[in-house]
mmCIF file of C-alpha atoms (C1' of nucleotides) in Angstrom:
data_model
loop_
_atom_site.group_PDB
_atom_site.id
_atom_site.type_symbol
_atom_site.label_atom_id
_atom_site.label_comp_id
_atom_site.label_asym_id
_atom_site.label_seq_id
_atom_site.Cartn_x
_atom_site.Cartn_y
_atom_site.Cartn_z
ATOM 1 C CA MET A 1 -18.989 24.825 -24.287
ATOM 2 C CA ASN A 2 -21.012 27.715 -24.315
ATOM 3 C CA ASP A 3 -23.248 30.636 -23.914
ATOM 4 C CA ALA A 4 -20.703 32.901 -21.166
ATOM 5 C CA ASP A 5 -17.698 34.227 -23.410
ATOM 6 C CA GLN A 6 -15.927 30.736 -24.236
ATOM 7 C CA TYR A 7 -15.657 28.862 -26.824
ATOM 8 C CA SER A 8 -14.362 25.446 -28.039
ATOM 9 C CA ILE A 9 -12.179 25.663 -31.677
ATOM 10 C CA ARG A 10 -14.715 23.590 -32.896
ATOM 11 C CA ASP A 11 -17.203 26.124 -32.149
ATOM 12 C CA LEU A 12 -14.633 29.199 -33.804
ATOM 13 C CA ALA A 13 -13.707 27.278 -36.909
ATOM 14 C CA ASP A 14 -17.875 26.687 -37.711
ATOM 15 C CA GLU A 15 -18.823 30.364 -37.260
ATOM 16 C CA PHE A 16 -16.169 30.514 -39.554
ATOM 17 C CA ASP A 17 -15.893 28.116 -41.712
ATOM 18 C CA ILE A 18 -12.691 27.700 -41.350
ATOM 19 C CA THR A 19 -10.519 24.181 -40.069
ATOM 20 C CA THR A 20 -9.041 24.011 -36.398
ATOM 21 C CA ARG A 21 -6.853 23.482 -38.693
ATOM 22 C CA THR A 22 -6.346 26.938 -39.273
ATOM 23 C CA ILE A 23 -7.072 28.307 -36.154
ATOM 24 C CA ARG A 24 -4.265 26.044 -34.071
ATOM 25 C CA PHE A 25 -1.952 27.790 -37.450
ATOM 26 C CA TYR A 26 -2.501 30.691 -36.566
ATOM 27 C CA GLU A 27 -2.488 30.715 -32.764
ATOM 28 C CA ASP A 28 1.635 29.149 -33.658
ATOM 29 C CA LYS A 29 2.476 32.153 -35.677
ATOM 30 C CA GLY A 30 1.449 34.095 -33.099
ATOM 31 C CA LEU A 31 -2.086 35.600 -33.607
ATOM 32 C CA MET A 32 -3.427 34.521 -30.873
ATOM 33 C CA GLN A 33 -2.937 32.715 -27.577
ATOM 34 C CA PRO A 34 -6.287 31.452 -26.011
ATOM 35 C CA ALA A 35 -6.344 30.154 -22.503
ATOM 36 C CA ARG A 36 -5.650 26.216 -21.738
ATOM 37 C CA ASP A 37 -7.784 24.281 -20.250
ATOM 38 C CA GLY A 38 -5.656 21.434 -19.505
ATOM 39 C CA GLN A 39 -4.839 21.102 -23.016
ATOM 40 C CA ARG A 40 -7.810 22.641 -24.705
ATOM 41 C CA ARG A 41 -7.979 25.186 -25.726
ATOM 42 C CA VAL A 42 -10.751 28.428 -24.538
ATOM 43 C CA TYR A 43 -11.156 31.093 -26.131
ATOM 44 C CA SER A 44 -12.657 33.794 -25.196
ATOM 45 C CA LYS A 45 -14.858 37.126 -26.609
ATOM 46 C CA GLY A 46 -12.128 38.781 -27.375
ATOM 47 C CA ASP A 47 -10.000 35.882 -29.076
ATOM 48 C CA ARG A 48 -13.047 35.520 -31.732
ATOM 49 C CA ALA A 49 -12.934 39.065 -31.842
ATOM 50 C CA ARG A 50 -8.967 38.398 -32.466
ATOM 51 C CA LEU A 51 -9.715 36.154 -35.150
ATOM 52 C CA LYS A 52 -12.359 37.932 -36.700
ATOM 53 C CA LEU A 53 -9.797 40.439 -37.740
ATOM 54 C CA ILE A 54 -6.876 37.595 -38.591
ATOM 55 C CA LEU A 55 -9.781 36.728 -41.037
ATOM 56 C CA ARG A 56 -10.917 40.603 -42.738
ATOM 57 C CA GLY A 57 -7.663 41.098 -42.267
ATOM 58 C CA LYS A 58 -6.199 37.426 -44.444
ATOM 59 C CA ARG A 59 -9.852 38.688 -46.874
ATOM 60 C CA LEU A 60 -8.064 42.254 -47.752
ATOM 61 C CA GLY A 61 -5.291 40.437 -49.056
ATOM 62 C CA PHE A 62 -2.703 41.243 -45.867
ATOM 63 C CA SER A 63 0.198 38.991 -44.939
ATOM 64 C CA LEU A 64 0.462 37.267 -41.452
ATOM 65 C CA ASP A 65 2.973 39.870 -41.159
ATOM 66 C CA GLU A 66 1.080 42.971 -41.570
ATOM 67 C CA ILE A 67 -1.806 40.880 -39.983
ATOM 68 C CA THR A 68 0.225 40.299 -37.201
ATOM 69 C CA GLN A 69 0.432 44.237 -37.081
ATOM 70 C CA LEU A 70 -3.001 44.755 -36.946
ATOM 71 C CA VAL A 71 -4.069 42.834 -34.129
ATOM 72 C CA SER A 72 -1.562 43.780 -31.962
ATOM 73 C CA LEU A 73 -3.896 47.371 -32.040
ATOM 74 C CA TYR A 74 -6.536 45.892 -31.400
ATOM 75 C CA GLU A 75 -4.702 44.778 -28.287
ATOM 76 C CA THR A 76 -4.437 47.707 -26.358
ATOM 77 C CA PRO A 77 -6.948 50.197 -26.547
ATOM 78 C CA GLU A 78 -4.995 52.297 -25.094
ATOM 79 C CA ASP A 79 -3.302 55.099 -26.810
ATOM 80 C CA THR A 80 -5.560 56.482 -29.969
ATOM 81 C CA VAL A 81 -3.378 58.326 -32.117
ATOM 82 C CA PRO A 82 -0.214 56.324 -32.449
ATOM 83 C CA GLN A 83 -1.905 53.500 -32.950
ATOM 84 C CA LEU A 84 -3.870 54.948 -35.738
ATOM 85 C CA GLU A 85 -0.643 56.399 -36.707
ATOM 86 C CA GLN A 86 0.756 52.608 -36.992
ATOM 87 C CA TYR A 87 -2.015 50.935 -38.161
ATOM 88 C CA LEU A 88 -1.994 53.860 -41.419
ATOM 89 C CA GLU A 89 1.889 53.515 -41.929
ATOM 90 C CA THR A 90 -0.308 49.347 -42.297
ATOM 91 C CA LEU A 91 -2.289 50.439 -44.969
ATOM 92 C CA ARG A 92 -0.243 52.477 -46.925
ATOM 93 C CA ASN A 93 3.377 50.316 -46.521
ATOM 94 C CA HIS A 94 0.443 46.671 -48.132
ATOM 95 C CA ARG A 95 -0.810 49.937 -50.679
ATOM 96 C CA SER A 96 2.495 50.576 -51.889
ATOM 97 C CA LEU A 97 3.074 47.246 -51.937
ATOM 98 C CA LEU A 98 -0.333 46.692 -54.648
ATOM 99 C CA GLU A 99 1.128 48.769 -56.473
ATOM 100 C CA LYS A 100 4.440 47.460 -56.600
ATOM 101 C CA GLN A 101 2.646 44.074 -58.168
ATOM 102 C CA ARG A 102 0.628 46.040 -60.270
ATOM 103 C CA ALA A 103 3.814 48.351 -61.792
ATOM 104 C CA ASP A 104 5.048 44.521 -61.735
ATOM 105 C CA ILE A 105 2.516 42.760 -64.170
ATOM 106 C CA GLU A 106 1.556 45.141 -66.280
ATOM 107 C CA ARG A 107 5.465 45.679 -67.116
ATOM 108 C CA THR A 108 4.857 41.648 -67.835
ATOM 109 C CA LEU A 109 2.022 42.036 -70.237
ATOM 110 C CA THR A 110 3.221 44.437 -72.307
ATOM 111 C CA ASP A 111 6.801 42.813 -73.063
ATOM 112 C CA LEU A 112 3.849 40.024 -73.290
ATOM 113 C CA ALA A 113 1.872 41.561 -75.802
ATOM 114 C CA ARG A 114 5.983 42.456 -77.708
ATOM 115 C CA ALA A 115 7.027 38.766 -78.353
ATOM 116 C CA GLU A 116 4.025 38.429 -79.101
ATOM 117 C CA GLU A 117 3.952 40.615 -81.344
ATOM 118 C CA GLU A 118 7.140 39.339 -82.487
ATOM 119 C CA CYS A 119 5.979 35.287 -82.979
ATOM 120 C CA ARG A 120 2.980 36.747 -85.478
ATOM 121 C CA GLN A 121 5.285 39.149 -88.523
ATOM 122 C CA ALA A 122 7.696 35.883 -87.906
ATOM 123 C CA LEU A 123 4.880 34.194 -88.381
ATOM 124 C CA THR A 124 3.923 35.725 -91.328
ATOM 125 C CA THR A 125 7.383 35.838 -92.953
ATOM 126 C CA THR A 126 7.087 32.468 -92.520
ATOM 127 C CA LEU A 127 3.591 32.070 -94.282
ATOM 128 C CA ASN A 128 4.435 34.629 -97.273
ATOM 129 C CA GLY A 129 8.161 32.545 -98.056
ATOM 130 C CA GLN A 130 6.031 29.407 -97.667
ATOM 131 C CA SER A 131 3.240 30.161 -100.318
ATOM 132 C "C1'" DA B 1 -16.641 11.181 -29.231
ATOM 133 C "C1'" DT B 2 -13.136 14.627 -29.308
ATOM 134 C "C1'" DT B 3 -8.502 17.800 -28.864
ATOM 135 C "C1'" DC B 4 -4.074 17.754 -29.260
ATOM 136 C "C1'" DT B 5 1.381 18.156 -31.190
ATOM 137 C "C1'" DG B 6 4.551 16.877 -34.560
ATOM 138 C "C1'" DA B 7 5.623 15.638 -38.998
ATOM 139 C "C1'" DC B 8 5.236 15.488 -44.676
ATOM 140 C "C1'" DA B 9 4.102 11.007 -50.964
ATOM 141 C "C1'" DT C 1 -3.022 24.741 -44.446
ATOM 142 C "C1'" DG C 2 -4.291 19.358 -45.407
ATOM 143 C "C1'" DT C 3 -4.388 14.814 -42.875
ATOM 144 C "C1'" DC C 4 -2.411 11.547 -40.886
ATOM 145 C "C1'" DA C 5 -0.462 9.218 -36.623
ATOM 146 C "C1'" DG C 6 -0.686 7.969 -32.110
ATOM 147 C "C1'" DC C 7 -1.987 9.734 -27.078
ATOM 148 C "C1'" DA C 8 -4.555 11.361 -24.020
#
DNA sequence: ATTCTGACA
DNA sequence: TGTCAGCA
């Protein structure tokens, strides 16, 4: 089911070490729209490239929503400038999200350190009182 | 044998 | 995303 530029869902699943379920999952999310041979899904080289992009986005920590934006860009090699600008915006939004999460983590860390210190003091105070 | 859709102890 | 079911 291969050789030319046609791939079965299994060909892609094996190639990218993912399950066929995962590929269908991405399709449900609108990330891919493979051709059909009756009910069977038939993937082109373009579909394979798209899946590659989806997987790359996932590795970079992008949400499926962000990946959807990135994939849509790939689908239109035409207007380069607008694409790059949109891509840049997606990257900025992602950076913004990560920085917010980092800020939240740091805040939680300081709160944790404070609680820990209060706990230590309460503990030593109690021990002193008992001895 | 393999894929597909739908569903969820 | 896994998995099981009931089809084709």
